[in-house]
Short mmCIF file of C-alpha atoms in Angstrom, two decimals:
data_model
loop_
_atom_site.label_atom_id
_atom_site.label_comp_id
_atom_site.label_asym_id
_atom_site.label_seq_id
_atom_site.Cartn_x
_atom_site.Cartn_y
_atom_site.Cartn_z
CA MET X 24 16.87 21.81 10.34
CA ASP X 25 18.47 21.22 13.78
CA GLN X 26 19.94 17.83 12.83
CA ASP X 27 20.87 16.94 16.43
CA ASN X 28 17.53 15.40 17.56
CA ARG X 29 16.13 14.23 14.30
CA VAL X 30 15.46 10.48 13.79
CA LEU X 31 17.97 8.61 11.42
CA THR X 32 15.30 7.99 8.76
CA ARG X 33 14.62 11.85 8.27
CA ARG X 34 18.28 12.16 7.84
CA GLY X 35 18.34 9.55 4.83
CA ALA X 36 14.88 11.20 3.64
CA ARG X 37 14.87 12.37 0.02
CA GLU X 38 14.27 15.87 -0.57
CA LEU X 39 12.20 17.00 -3.22
CA SER X 40 12.53 20.60 -4.41
CA GLU X 41 9.41 22.80 -4.89
CA GLN X 42 9.91 22.50 -8.69
CA GLU X 43 10.03 18.68 -8.37
CA VAL X 44 6.73 18.60 -6.09
CA GLU X 45 5.10 20.94 -8.55
CA SER X 46 6.07 18.95 -11.54
CA VAL X 47 4.92 15.69 -9.81
CA THR X 48 1.62 17.05 -8.52
CA GLY X 49 1.19 18.65 -11.81
CA ALA X 50 1.50 15.56 -13.68
CA PHE X 51 -0.97 13.71 -11.25
CA LYS X 52 -3.72 15.39 -12.81
CA THR X 53 -2.99 13.50 -16.15
CA ARG X 54 -0.99 10.48 -15.57
CA ARG X 55 0.49 9.92 -12.37
CA THR X 56 -2.53 9.72 -9.82
CA LEU X 57 -1.66 6.36 -9.16
CA THR X 58 2.06 6.14 -8.52
CA PRO X 59 2.96 3.86 -5.60
CA CYS X 60 3.84 6.77 -3.31
CA PHE X 61 3.14 10.58 -4.06
CA VAL X 62 2.67 13.84 -2.07
CA ASP X 63 -0.29 15.85 -2.92
CA SER X 64 0.93 19.20 -2.03
CA LYS X 65 -2.45 20.87 -2.35
CA GLN X 66 -4.20 18.23 -0.41
CA GLN X 67 -1.24 17.58 1.93
CA PHE X 68 -1.47 13.96 2.06
CA LEU X 69 0.63 10.97 1.20
CA ASN X 70 -0.63 8.09 -0.94
CA GLY X 71 1.21 5.16 -1.13
CA ASP X 72 1.30 1.28 -0.72
CA GLN X 73 0.78 1.58 2.92
CA ALA X 74 -2.20 3.10 4.75
CA ILE X 75 -2.69 3.35 8.48
CA GLY X 76 -6.47 2.98 7.73
CA GLU X 77 -5.94 -0.38 5.73
CA CYS X 78 -5.89 -2.44 8.80
CA GLY X 79 -6.97 0.02 11.58
CA PRO X 80 -4.80 1.61 14.32
CA MET E 5 -23.21 -11.08 -5.83
CA LYS E 6 -22.07 -7.47 -5.16
CA LEU E 7 -18.64 -6.00 -4.41
CA ILE E 8 -18.54 -4.00 -1.29
CA VAL E 9 -15.43 -1.72 -1.13
CA LEU E 10 -14.12 -0.61 2.20
CA ALA E 11 -12.67 2.77 1.11
CA PRO E 12 -14.13 6.24 0.14
CA GLU E 13 -15.72 6.27 -3.41
CA ASP E 14 -13.16 8.71 -4.57
CA ASP E 15 -10.18 6.67 -3.42
CA ASN E 16 -7.91 6.52 -6.27
CA HIS E 17 -8.20 2.63 -7.01
CA THR E 18 -11.75 2.49 -5.67
CA ALA E 19 -13.09 4.93 -8.21
CA PRO E 20 -11.79 3.66 -11.54
CA ILE E 21 -12.61 -0.11 -10.43
CA LYS E 22 -16.06 0.74 -9.46
CA TRP E 23 -16.51 2.33 -12.66
CA ALA E 24 -15.26 -0.29 -14.69
CA MET E 25 -17.25 -3.02 -12.70
CA GLU E 26 -20.43 -0.95 -13.20
CA LYS E 27 -19.97 -0.43 -17.04
CA ALA E 28 -19.66 -4.41 -17.14
CA GLY E 29 -23.02 -4.38 -15.22
CA GLN E 30 -21.66 -5.33 -11.87
CA LYS E 31 -23.03 -3.98 -8.41
CA VAL E 32 -20.69 -2.13 -6.32
CA VAL E 33 -21.11 -0.35 -3.16
CA CYS E 34 -18.54 1.65 -1.13
CA TRP E 35 -18.40 2.09 2.72
CA ALA E 36 -15.71 4.48 3.69
CA GLY E 37 -15.73 2.85 7.08
CA LEU E 38 -17.33 3.40 10.59
CA SER E 39 -18.54 6.72 11.65
CA TRP E 40 -21.35 8.66 13.41
CA THR E 41 -22.82 9.95 10.24
CA ASP E 42 -25.86 7.97 8.48
CA GLU E 43 -23.69 6.44 5.76
CA GLY E 44 -20.92 5.49 8.28
CA GLN E 45 -23.34 3.78 10.66
CA SER E 46 -23.26 -0.17 10.82
CA SER E 47 -25.21 -2.57 12.77
CA LEU E 48 -24.55 -6.27 13.53
CA LEU E 49 -27.73 -8.23 14.63
CA MET E 50 -27.04 -11.77 16.06
CA ASN E 51 -30.51 -13.15 16.52
CA GLY E 52 -30.97 -16.54 14.68
CA ASP E 53 -29.73 -15.40 11.24
CA ASP E 54 -26.79 -12.78 11.46
CA THR E 55 -27.13 -9.76 9.65
CA LEU E 56 -24.62 -7.01 9.16
CA THR E 57 -25.44 -3.66 7.50
CA LEU E 58 -22.77 -0.99 6.47
CA GLY E 59 -24.52 2.30 6.08
CA GLY E 60 -27.47 1.50 3.79
CA HIS E 61 -25.94 -1.75 2.58
CA SER E 62 -26.56 -5.17 3.66
CA VAL E 63 -23.83 -7.72 3.54
CA ASP E 64 -25.30 -10.80 1.73
CA ALA E 65 -24.10 -14.39 0.94
CA GLY E 66 -21.95 -14.46 -1.91
CA ASP E 67 -20.78 -10.80 -1.79
CA VAL E 68 -17.06 -9.98 -2.20
CA ILE E 69 -15.77 -7.60 0.44
CA TRP E 70 -12.66 -5.73 -0.74
CA ILE E 71 -11.01 -4.27 2.29
CA ARG E 72 -9.15 -1.63 0.32
CA ARG E 73 -8.78 1.63 2.41
CA PRO E 74 -11.48 2.04 5.16
CA GLU E 75 -10.93 5.25 7.13
CA PRO E 76 -10.44 5.33 10.88
CA PRO E 77 -13.39 5.18 12.94
CA VAL E 78 -14.99 8.59 13.43
CA PRO E 79 -16.99 9.29 16.46
CA ASN E 80 -19.38 11.97 16.91
CA PRO E 81 -17.56 15.21 17.63
CA LYS E 82 -20.55 16.49 19.69
CA VAL E 83 -19.86 13.80 22.31
CA SER E 84 -18.93 15.35 25.56
CA GLU E 85 -15.20 16.10 26.31
CA ALA E 86 -15.62 13.38 29.39
CA ASP E 87 -16.77 10.84 27.14
CA LYS E 88 -14.49 11.22 24.04
CA LYS E 89 -11.71 8.70 24.98
CA PHE E 90 -14.50 6.00 25.81
CA ALA E 91 -16.60 6.72 22.64
CA SER E 92 -13.26 6.57 20.55
CA LEU E 93 -12.19 3.15 21.73
CA GLU E 94 -15.94 1.88 21.53
CA TYR E 95 -15.82 2.91 17.81
CA ARG E 96 -12.40 1.10 17.29
CA CYS E 97 -13.61 -1.99 19.11
CA PHE E 98 -16.79 -1.96 17.11
CA TYR E 99 -14.91 -1.52 13.82
CA HIS E 100 -12.59 -4.53 14.74
CA SER E 101 -15.82 -6.60 15.47
CA ILE E 102 -17.20 -5.70 12.14
CA ALA E 103 -14.17 -6.55 10.31
CA TYR E 104 -13.36 -9.76 12.06
CA PHE E 105 -16.99 -10.81 11.73
CA PHE E 106 -16.86 -10.74 7.88
CA GLU E 107 -14.78 -13.88 8.21
CA THR E 108 -17.61 -15.57 9.82
CA LEU E 109 -19.91 -14.88 7.11
CA PRO E 110 -20.37 -16.64 3.78
CA VAL E 111 -18.55 -13.86 1.88
CA TRP E 112 -15.08 -13.49 0.14
CA CYS E 113 -12.82 -11.08 1.94
CA ILE E 114 -9.97 -9.58 -0.05
CA ASN E 115 -8.20 -9.87 2.21
CA ARG E 116 -9.31 -11.33 5.53
CA TYR E 117 -8.67 -8.71 8.09
CA SER E 118 -7.03 -11.29 10.48
CA ALA E 119 -4.44 -12.11 7.65
CA ALA E 120 -4.17 -8.68 6.79
CA ARG E 121 -3.38 -7.44 10.32
CA VAL E 122 -0.55 -10.14 10.80
CA MET E 123 0.95 -9.80 7.35
CA ILE E 124 1.26 -5.86 7.39
CA GLN E 125 4.24 -6.49 10.01
CA LYS E 126 7.45 -6.48 8.08
CA ALA E 127 9.08 -8.90 10.42
CA VAL E 128 6.42 -11.50 9.73
CA GLN E 129 6.58 -11.15 6.09
CA MET E 130 10.22 -11.42 5.97
CA GLN E 131 10.26 -14.73 8.30
CA LEU E 132 7.44 -16.21 6.38
CA ALA E 133 9.08 -15.51 2.85
CA ARG E 134 12.14 -17.09 4.06
CA LYS E 135 10.08 -20.24 5.51
CA CYS E 136 8.53 -20.58 1.93
CA GLY E 137 11.74 -20.71 0.24
CA LEU E 138 11.98 -17.04 -0.96
CA LYS E 139 15.54 -15.45 -0.83
CA THR E 140 15.46 -12.68 1.71
CA PRO E 141 18.27 -10.25 2.81
CA ALA E 142 19.90 -10.37 6.44
CA THR E 143 17.52 -7.85 8.38
CA LEU E 144 17.94 -6.08 11.58
CA MET E 145 14.91 -4.37 13.29
CA SER E 146 16.14 -2.47 16.40
CA ASN E 147 16.24 0.62 18.61
CA ASN E 148 19.32 -0.72 20.45
CA PRO E 149 22.33 1.17 19.45
CA ALA E 150 24.81 -1.74 20.41
CA MET E 151 22.89 -4.07 18.14
CA VAL E 152 22.65 -1.82 15.31
CA ARG E 153 26.45 -1.03 15.56
CA GLU E 154 27.20 -5.09 15.68
CA PHE E 155 24.86 -5.20 12.52
CA PHE E 156 26.90 -2.93 10.66
CA ALA E 157 30.24 -4.46 11.51
CA ARG E 158 29.31 -7.67 9.33
CA GLU E 159 32.17 -8.28 7.08
CA ASN E 160 32.12 -7.31 3.39
CA ALA E 161 28.46 -6.38 3.67
CA ARG E 162 26.84 -3.08 2.64
CA THR E 163 23.65 -1.98 4.43
CA ILE E 164 20.69 0.12 3.71
CA CYS E 165 18.15 1.77 6.19
CA LYS E 166 14.54 2.08 5.89
CA GLY E 167 11.55 2.86 8.14
CA PHE E 168 8.52 0.70 9.01
CA THR E 169 5.95 3.39 7.51
CA PRO E 170 6.33 6.07 4.96
CA HIS E 171 6.40 9.59 6.00
CA VAL E 172 6.64 13.10 4.72
CA TRP E 173 7.98 16.36 6.22
CA GLN E 174 6.88 19.43 4.57
CA LYS E 175 8.53 22.83 5.71
CA GLU E 176 6.39 25.34 7.13
CA GLY E 177 5.03 27.65 4.56
CA LYS E 178 6.83 26.03 1.67
CA MET E 179 6.16 23.40 -1.03
CA SER E 180 9.23 21.49 -0.71
CA VAL E 181 9.31 18.09 1.20
CA ALA E 182 11.28 15.33 2.26
CA ILE E 183 9.98 11.67 1.88
CA THR E 184 11.22 8.75 3.51
CA GLU E 185 13.38 6.50 1.19
CA THR E 186 15.52 3.54 1.56
CA PHE E 187 19.02 4.71 1.87
CA GLU E 188 22.64 3.25 2.07
CA LEU E 189 24.60 3.68 5.13
CA THR E 190 28.00 2.80 6.46
CA SER E 191 29.30 2.18 10.04
CA ASP E 192 31.20 5.66 9.78
CA GLN E 193 27.92 7.42 9.04
CA LEU E 194 25.92 6.14 11.88
CA PRO E 195 24.97 8.96 14.32
CA ASN E 196 25.49 8.72 18.09
CA ASP E 197 23.81 6.12 20.03
CA GLU E 198 20.93 8.37 21.22
CA VAL E 199 19.62 9.13 17.95
CA LEU E 200 19.22 5.47 17.10
CA THR E 201 16.81 5.37 19.93
CA TYR E 202 14.85 8.31 18.66
CA ALA E 203 13.03 5.90 16.27
CA PRO E 204 13.48 2.11 15.71
CA ALA E 205 14.37 1.23 12.03
CA ILE E 206 15.02 -1.47 9.73
CA TYR E 207 18.68 -2.14 8.77
CA GLN E 208 19.14 -4.64 6.03
CA GLU E 209 21.80 -6.28 3.94
CA ARG E 210 22.07 -4.26 0.66
CA VAL E 211 20.66 -6.45 -2.13
CA PRO E 212 23.22 -6.06 -4.96
CA LYS E 213 20.09 -5.65 -7.50
CA GLU E 214 20.24 -4.76 -10.94
CA TYR E 215 16.59 -3.87 -11.18
CA ASP E 216 13.46 -4.19 -9.15
CA ILE E 217 10.15 -6.14 -9.43
CA ARG E 218 6.68 -5.22 -8.62
CA MET E 219 4.66 -8.43 -8.42
CA VAL E 220 0.71 -8.41 -8.04
CA LEU E 221 -0.71 -11.24 -6.42
CA MET E 222 -4.40 -12.01 -7.25
CA GLY E 223 -5.33 -15.39 -6.04
CA ASN E 224 -3.53 -17.94 -8.04
CA HIS E 225 -2.24 -15.66 -10.65
CA ILE E 226 1.00 -13.75 -10.40
CA TYR E 227 1.91 -10.75 -12.62
CA SER E 228 5.64 -9.62 -12.38
CA TYR E 229 6.96 -6.50 -13.89
CA ALA E 230 10.53 -5.38 -14.08
CA LEU E 231 10.88 -1.76 -12.94
CA LYS E 232 13.92 -0.33 -14.73
CA ASN E 233 15.14 3.02 -13.39
CA LYS E 234 17.49 5.23 -15.71
CA LYS E 235 19.09 6.52 -12.53
CA GLN E 236 19.53 3.16 -10.82
CA ALA E 237 18.01 4.67 -7.52
CA LEU E 238 18.34 2.35 -4.62
CA ASP E 239 14.56 3.23 -4.05
CA TRP E 240 12.37 3.52 -7.42
CA ARG E 241 9.11 4.93 -5.80
CA GLN E 242 9.89 8.75 -6.03
CA ASP E 243 11.32 8.17 -9.69
CA ALA E 244 8.03 6.42 -10.71
CA GLY E 245 6.17 9.57 -9.53
CA LEU E 246 8.54 11.50 -11.52
CA GLY E 247 8.20 9.18 -14.70
CA HIS E 248 11.70 7.78 -14.60
CA VAL E 249 10.79 4.11 -14.34
CA THR E 250 9.52 1.58 -16.94
CA ALA E 251 7.34 -1.22 -16.14
CA GLU E 252 7.89 -4.56 -18.25
CA LEU E 253 6.08 -7.73 -17.78
CA VAL E 254 8.69 -10.48 -17.06
CA PRO E 255 8.24 -14.24 -16.44
CA THR E 256 8.44 -15.13 -12.87
CA PRO E 257 10.91 -17.90 -12.15
CA PRO E 258 9.16 -21.14 -11.16
CA ASP E 259 10.98 -21.51 -7.79
CA VAL E 260 9.92 -17.89 -6.87
CA GLU E 261 6.16 -18.51 -8.14
CA LYS E 262 6.12 -21.49 -5.94
CA GLY E 263 7.39 -19.62 -3.04
CA VAL E 264 4.91 -16.93 -3.42
CA LEU E 265 1.91 -19.16 -3.80
CA GLU E 266 3.19 -21.01 -0.58
CA PHE E 267 3.50 -17.48 1.12
CA ALA E 268 -0.15 -16.64 0.06
CA ARG E 269 -1.41 -20.07 1.23
CA GLN E 270 0.34 -19.76 4.65
CA SER E 271 -0.57 -16.15 5.20
CA GLY E 272 -4.12 -16.40 4.05
CA LEU E 273 -3.51 -13.33 1.62
CA CYS E 274 -4.98 -13.66 -1.73
CA PHE E 275 -4.09 -10.39 -3.04
CA GLY E 276 -1.18 -7.98 -2.58
CA SER E 277 1.67 -6.20 -4.07
CA LEU E 278 5.24 -7.63 -3.44
CA ASP E 279 8.53 -6.07 -4.21
CA PHE E 280 11.70 -7.92 -5.11
CA GLY E 281 15.06 -6.92 -6.18
CA VAL E 282 16.72 -8.95 -8.85
CA ASP E 283 20.78 -9.39 -8.70
CA ALA E 284 23.35 -9.92 -11.57
CA GLN E 285 22.96 -13.45 -11.39
CA GLY E 286 19.17 -13.45 -11.90
CA LYS E 287 18.11 -14.18 -8.30
CA TRP E 288 15.13 -12.70 -6.97
CA TRP E 289 15.19 -11.41 -3.44
CA PHE E 290 12.05 -10.97 -1.64
CA LEU E 291 11.78 -7.35 -0.08
CA GLU E 292 8.24 -6.60 0.95
CA ILE E 293 4.67 -7.19 0.50
CA ASN E 294 1.78 -4.63 0.81
CA GLU E 295 -1.48 -6.45 0.83
CA GLN E 296 -3.39 -3.45 -0.54
CA GLY E 297 -0.43 -1.79 -2.30
CA GLN E 298 -1.09 0.25 -5.40
CA PHE E 299 -1.28 -1.36 -8.65
CA LEU E 300 -3.17 0.41 -11.10
CA TRP E 301 -0.18 2.70 -11.82
CA ILE E 302 1.54 -0.19 -13.61
CA ASP E 303 -1.35 0.16 -16.25
CA GLN E 304 -0.30 3.67 -16.74
CA PHE E 305 3.46 2.86 -17.43
CA ASN E 306 2.42 -0.26 -19.38
CA ARG E 307 -0.82 -0.20 -21.25
CA GLU E 308 -0.66 -3.87 -21.95
CA ALA E 309 -0.86 -4.82 -18.17
CA ARG E 310 -4.54 -4.42 -17.99
CA LEU E 311 -4.38 -4.95 -14.12
CA LEU E 312 -7.73 -2.89 -13.85
CA GLU E 313 -9.24 -5.56 -16.13
CA LYS E 314 -7.62 -8.31 -14.42
CA PHE E 315 -8.78 -7.15 -11.09
CA CYS E 316 -12.30 -7.00 -12.11
CA ALA E 317 -12.07 -10.46 -13.45
CA PHE E 318 -10.38 -11.61 -10.19
CA VAL E 319 -13.38 -10.25 -7.93
CA THR E 320 -16.19 -11.60 -10.19
CA ALA E 321 -14.59 -15.11 -10.54
CA PRO E 322 -15.32 -17.86 -7.99
CA GLN E 323 -13.05 -17.69 -4.89
CA GLY E 324 -9.96 -19.83 -5.52
CA SER E 325 -10.63 -20.05 -9.42
CA THR E 326 -7.67 -21.12 -11.34
CA LEU E 327 -9.00 -19.91 -14.86
CA PRO E 328 -6.75 -17.36 -16.28
CA LEU E 329 -7.98 -13.86 -15.75
CA GLU E 330 -7.12 -13.00 -19.23
CA ALA E 331 -9.97 -15.02 -20.22
CA ARG E 332 -12.42 -12.66 -18.75
CA GLN E 333 -10.50 -9.35 -18.71
CA ASP E 334 -12.13 -8.32 -21.90
CA LEU E 335 -15.55 -7.98 -20.01
CA PHE E 336 -14.17 -4.79 -18.60
CA PRO E 337 -13.19 -1.23 -19.82
CA SER E 338 -9.66 -0.15 -19.40
CA LEU E 339 -7.97 2.22 -17.09
CA GLU E 340 -7.09 4.37 -20.23
CA GLU E 341 -10.62 4.72 -21.08
CA TYR E 342 -11.27 5.84 -17.41
CA GLU E 343 -8.40 8.49 -17.57
CA GLU E 344 -9.96 10.00 -20.75
CA LEU E 345 -13.26 10.33 -19.06
CA LEU E 346 -11.42 11.75 -16.09
CA LYS E 347 -9.72 14.35 -18.39
CA LYS E 348 -12.99 15.22 -19.71
CA GLU E 349 -14.52 15.59 -16.35
CA GLN E 350 -16.91 13.19 -17.18
CA VAL E 351 -16.29 10.97 -13.98
CA PRO E 352 -15.82 12.53 -10.47
CA PRO E 353 -12.15 13.38 -9.54
CA VAL E 354 -10.27 10.87 -7.44
CA GLY E 355 -8.68 11.84 -4.01
CA ARG E 356 -10.08 14.34 -1.53
CA PRO E 357 -8.59 16.41 1.27
CA ARG E 358 -8.04 14.56 4.40
CA GLN E 359 -8.29 16.42 7.96
CA GLU E 360 -5.41 14.69 9.23
CA ASP E 361 -2.69 12.64 7.64
CA PRO E 362 -0.72 10.21 9.97
CA PHE E 363 1.90 10.08 7.42
CA LEU E 364 2.71 14.00 7.12
CA SER E 365 4.43 16.33 9.51
CA MET E 366 5.33 19.78 9.30
CA GLU E 367 8.89 21.02 10.27
CA ALA E 368 10.54 24.38 10.61
#
């Protein structure tokens, strides 16, 4: 990753390994479908406390 | 009375709540939002009596409208390229008309769109929380490098950085991701000035918190859960996903309860998920509110919470009711029961692919 022109927030972002993503998304099917922030790697979306759609653009 | 949910039926909170309400004999309809399709069409007729239809559903006096997660308006893709921009704006304006018009009807909105639009702004939240007597950390929202550096130069203060919105970066062709998270930063770690202009950010005094609180507001009712994270991470969200967090019901201090109810009164919000940090002296620091934040996950972490049942009791009670939700929560089935059915595939799966996610970026 070229760090020179990345936003500060990306630099502080938490990296989740493939294994962590797998363990989390695997667990969604049974227990963690509702956690306050999760990435569904198969469906490729972020589900969390905020949604652009909740109040419109 | 019926509950009208503005969200796709398979939204992860809508689906179990619709199921629970229907099992208890309540009527629930979903409208995913304004679109060109039959089910997405809407009409607002003002001719003597005002009538509003959402898809095939009329909005009637006494209805409860839960503006949960409507999808952005979708114009007909067949419209001429030359008209796309216009059509898109027309759809957006019409959606706003509908959402604001709810407030003129004899219905109960959870939450009123006008209140939600204002209170989703983090600056407004912080200011109002402070005005209502809640303790808030010093905060700078800025894209001005000089101001950022000055903020970091405060004496004996630790500072965190966070974004206004969540975001995920996924590497091309890989499963690994990076997710926005609150992180601590020192003045020595600040990047060069230009980077600070790439995106505005929220810089905030680090609350010396011992643990976090997730509070759920339902009208006059407040439920607070202490979130304890074995790793004592600054941001508990990802750890919750990984199952490293516990959620324990705790009493809300009277001064905090008073402040939150005043916040709700002044903001016009009757529902929301609030985050607090609790320091070693037991003081609660307001961090933020998400007016449609996730709350059912607490039922997964603490089966005694029964927030699904409480929410159903809340939306079926008269607006402004002060009767305890616990008195009616037994009328509704639990999330645990729903999850059992989900496992056996006896209810439809939740979640569905989205064409485009505003919170996801690909990176090399």
